[in-house]
Amino acid sequence: MATLRFKALTDLMTKKVPDMKFPEKRVSEFYGELVFNDEAMKRYLQPSIYKMVKQCIENGDLIDRSIADGVAAGMKAWALDHGVVHYTHWFQPLTDTTAEKHDGFINYGPDGKVIEEFAGKHLAQQEPDASSFPSGGIRQTFEARGYTAWDVTSPAFIVGSTLCIPTIFISYTGDALDYKTPLLKALHAVDKAAVDVCQYFDKNVTKVYSYLGWEQEYFLVDEGLYMARPDLMLTGRTLMGHLSAKNQQLEDHYFGSIPERVAYFMRDLEVECQRLGIPVKTRHNEVAPNQFELAPIYEEVNLANDHNLLVMDVMKRLAKHHGFEVLLHEKPFAGVNGSGKHNNWSLGTNTGVNLFAPGKNPKGNLLFLTFLTNVMVAVYKGQDLLRSTILNATNTHRLGANEAPPAIVSIFLGTQLSSMLNSIVEKVSDAKMTPEEKTALKLGVGRLPEILIDNTDRNRTSPFAFTGDRFEFRAVGSSANCAGAMTALNSMVACQLREFKANVDALIEKGVKKDEAIFQEIRKLIIESAPIHFDGNGYSDEWKEEAARRGLTNITCVPESIEQMTTAHAKHVLVDGGIFTERELEARAEVEFEKFTKKVQIEARTIGDLVINHIVPTALEYQNILIKNVKGMKEIMGAEADSLTESEKDLIRKISGHISEIRSKTQSLIDARKEANVIECEREKAYAYEKNVRPLMDEIRYHVDKLELIVDNEMWPLPKYRELLFFR
């Protein structure tokens, strides 16, 4: 292993920046050339087919089988013109990755000769084997049949020589087995609920879109060093490793000059993304050494999520061409910043109004305040549900670690907006407003644009911060499928908007004027959501105490958080809201328990193998060298050597102590795993791994990291942090 480490370091020193060639065209000239987008559809589809497809995309309807053949013919012609030989239904099973089964266009024609075939039935639906995908008990292994169905709202694209068709994935019985199906339902729910509320203000609003702008953080490590770290290869993070003397404390990496080798990778990645119609725009060094960020222009949530998953796949593939490995784990290195995926979320109407942007008049700002306060209450009521979508085996290492938001969900608004909400509470009474109150309130509301422009600060300690015209959900993990968080958030808001409309309508029926009814409900929402509104330091101990007094939850135990997926409130939002059946929701929780257990199990087995087969033998070898040295000194110098070798004897004792602790705790780890593995209930097994297995891994790491500081550098078998984080 040490040989592998030093070979990787030697190779790294001789590596040169590749002579990369990039398209001479402007981005606008090749953007989306690998996507069956509107331009391609106009060219390859018959006008009548094109018109019907556009209607389905705009309305979110399913493609009728009567036109599927026409679409498939055009799509096949386009794909063949790009050298495509296979097609696949590209879907999102509950594995946190994407899946695909490739089929060739090849088939026998009527005369027995080989032809290229791709009919409407191939486009609209496939039957991949569902037996090996997580289902949470919805289906048994022998019930293997599953169906993928084309999502017409997300365009097909080409990767290599394969036509990829975004699809949903359901079981033979119709149960959702993926992330996309509930996301589409949640987006439909928030669309309908938001349109109904918007009708109070503008009858021309007939559609509300949910938008997402993700910010993907990631680490790059040299491929050779990665191969010399089994823990990185198997778990995505370093299970041991002492912090480098220099890490991020000088704050010199953030927004610093991008290393040339990395810049070539970034440019290669951007070109590939842009050819795939992904509007990547921003790149920069992140806080930790060798940590970087990629961000696109925002898009509609479903498409943005598909693009994020595609980006993660593309960056892993292209990184290998540059001698890198991409790390998407939320905390690959202890003691330095982890990686998140900030979800910038907003709602917009078909009339071009951003519902989270202040308007130009009191009416527009009343619309803004309506949606702002409803979101605040939705997040307040659903704080545990929202957290359950992001607290998992990997992200738990990052949250609250002074570079990511804490597990306490709070909303940051900024001083000016907070002041405005306070004034509304003071001015609006439950009784009918006087003319003076109306005038004062409208004047205050009318000043919102002046107040908010460039005056909403960014609070990086807030999990859910308002940033001027959108909310930024900062707690989502780097490796996550955004659909989990976006499904919960949009479903929660849809549920709250339905309740808001029912309350306003009830007041109107009692004779209260519409504006007064809306104002009264807004005031109630501001008061109700007050506990979750916090503009201070989310990392402070004082906030933890204050949050507890406010009744906010601080769940850091992953299994406990998973349980929040099936509470009465979660079922009210997700089951009553039509996003999941109760059976599907219970199955999702079961899948999350199982995924948590398996990930911790893999980590525990990996650290056990590393310490017993690599770390302990290396420490013993070095200890024996010290012992031989002490014996040699004794033979030569006799009693005089006792005082001269005391420090080495002390070192030998320390090494022996660490080795003893590692062996003892590793055996305890094995025993704890064995005890947990016989538990049949996935929930109870997850708790056993959380409480009995994970703490032992931390204890073992402590002693390994101490040994790293003692053992001869040339003997240490694993690449160290200073080597992994500071390549050039």
mmCIF file of N, CA and C in Angstrom, residues 45 71 120 131 160 195 253 325 335 356 372 385 423 444 474 491 512 517 549 595 603 614 621 641 662:
data_model
loop_
_atom_site.group_PDB
_atom_site.id
_atom_site.type_symbol
_atom_site.label_atom_id
_atom_site.label_comp_id
_atom_site.label_asym_id
_atom_site.label_seq_id
_atom_site.Cartn_x
_atom_site.Cartn_y
_atom_site.Cartn_z
ATOM 1 N N LEU A 45 -40.188 16.789 -36.834
ATOM 2 C CA LEU A 45 -41.566 16.342 -36.636
ATOM 3 C C LEU A 45 -42.496 17.006 -37.642
ATOM 4 N N VAL A 71 -43.828 10.941 -33.244
ATOM 5 C CA VAL A 71 -42.722 11.518 -32.477
ATOM 6 C C VAL A 71 -41.509 10.598 -32.545
ATOM 7 N N GLY A 120 -43.375 4.098 -31.603
ATOM 8 C CA GLY A 120 -43.984 4.815 -30.489
ATOM 9 C C GLY A 120 -44.019 4.000 -29.219
ATOM 10 N N SER A 131 -36.470 -5.979 -10.098
ATOM 11 C CA SER A 131 -36.246 -6.817 -8.923
ATOM 12 C C SER A 131 -35.100 -6.341 -8.039
ATOM 13 N N GLY A 160 -22.850 9.946 -25.813
ATOM 14 C CA GLY A 160 -22.094 8.989 -26.610
ATOM 15 C C GLY A 160 -22.873 8.595 -27.841
ATOM 16 N N VAL A 195 -52.081 28.924 -8.538
ATOM 17 C CA VAL A 195 -52.954 29.612 -9.506
ATOM 18 C C VAL A 195 -54.231 30.071 -8.820
ATOM 19 N N HIS A 253 -8.138 29.837 -0.566
ATOM 20 C CA HIS A 253 -8.601 29.055 -1.715
ATOM 21 C C HIS A 253 -9.910 29.593 -2.272
ATOM 22 N N GLU A 325 -10.525 12.192 -9.953
ATOM 23 C CA GLU A 325 -11.756 11.571 -9.468
ATOM 24 C C GLU A 325 -12.574 12.664 -8.801
ATOM 25 N N GLY A 335 -12.665 17.862 9.147
ATOM 26 C CA GLY A 335 -11.973 19.069 9.566
ATOM 27 C C GLY A 335 -11.935 20.188 8.547
ATOM 28 N N PHE A 356 -41.944 35.658 -5.640
ATOM 29 C CA PHE A 356 -41.104 35.995 -4.493
ATOM 30 C C PHE A 356 -40.331 37.292 -4.711
ATOM 31 N N LEU A 372 -44.891 34.866 0.331
ATOM 32 C CA LEU A 372 -43.796 34.831 1.290
ATOM 33 C C LEU A 372 -44.252 34.227 2.614
ATOM 34 N N LEU A 385 -40.439 17.264 8.226
ATOM 35 C CA LEU A 385 -40.555 16.600 6.930
ATOM 36 C C LEU A 385 -39.456 17.082 5.990
ATOM 37 N N SER A 423 -44.391 45.417 11.110
ATOM 38 C CA SER A 423 -45.319 46.551 10.997
ATOM 39 C C SER A 423 -46.703 46.088 10.577
ATOM 40 N N GLY A 444 -46.898 51.526 3.318
ATOM 41 C CA GLY A 444 -45.768 50.707 3.770
ATOM 42 C C GLY A 444 -45.480 49.572 2.812
ATOM 43 N N ARG A 474 -30.217 25.673 1.751
ATOM 44 C CA ARG A 474 -28.784 25.422 1.744
ATOM 45 C C ARG A 474 -28.396 24.064 2.325
ATOM 46 N N SER A 491 -44.806 20.334 -2.151
ATOM 47 C CA SER A 491 -46.019 19.724 -1.596
ATOM 48 C C SER A 491 -46.485 20.473 -0.351
ATOM 49 N N VAL A 512 -66.362 40.104 4.627
ATOM 50 C CA VAL A 512 -65.103 40.848 4.698
ATOM 51 C C VAL A 512 -64.606 41.103 3.278
ATOM 52 N N ALA A 517 -59.497 40.630 3.969
ATOM 53 C CA ALA A 517 -59.417 39.210 4.319
ATOM 54 C C ALA A 517 -57.994 38.689 4.107
ATOM 55 N N ARG A 549 -36.624 26.780 23.117
ATOM 56 C CA ARG A 549 -37.696 27.539 23.775
ATOM 57 C C ARG A 549 -38.821 27.859 22.801
ATOM 58 N N LYS A 595 -31.087 2.129 3.310
ATOM 59 C CA LYS A 595 -29.930 2.793 2.709
ATOM 60 C C LYS A 595 -28.967 3.288 3.778
ATOM 61 N N GLU A 603 -19.108 1.319 5.508
ATOM 62 C CA GLU A 603 -18.039 2.083 6.162
ATOM 63 C C GLU A 603 -17.394 1.274 7.278
ATOM 64 N N HIS A 614 -3.813 -3.077 7.209
ATOM 65 C CA HIS A 614 -2.879 -2.063 6.716
ATOM 66 C C HIS A 614 -2.283 -1.203 7.835
ATOM 67 N N GLU A 621 5.291 -2.739 12.432
ATOM 68 C CA GLU A 621 6.585 -2.735 11.752
ATOM 69 C C GLU A 621 7.455 -1.579 12.242
ATOM 70 N N ALA A 641 22.561 3.720 27.973
ATOM 71 C CA ALA A 641 21.530 3.869 26.941
ATOM 72 C C ALA A 641 20.142 4.100 27.528
ATOM 73 N N ILE A 662 -7.067 0.036 19.047
ATOM 74 C CA ILE A 662 -7.622 -0.217 17.713
ATOM 75 C C ILE A 662 -8.126 -1.649 17.609
#
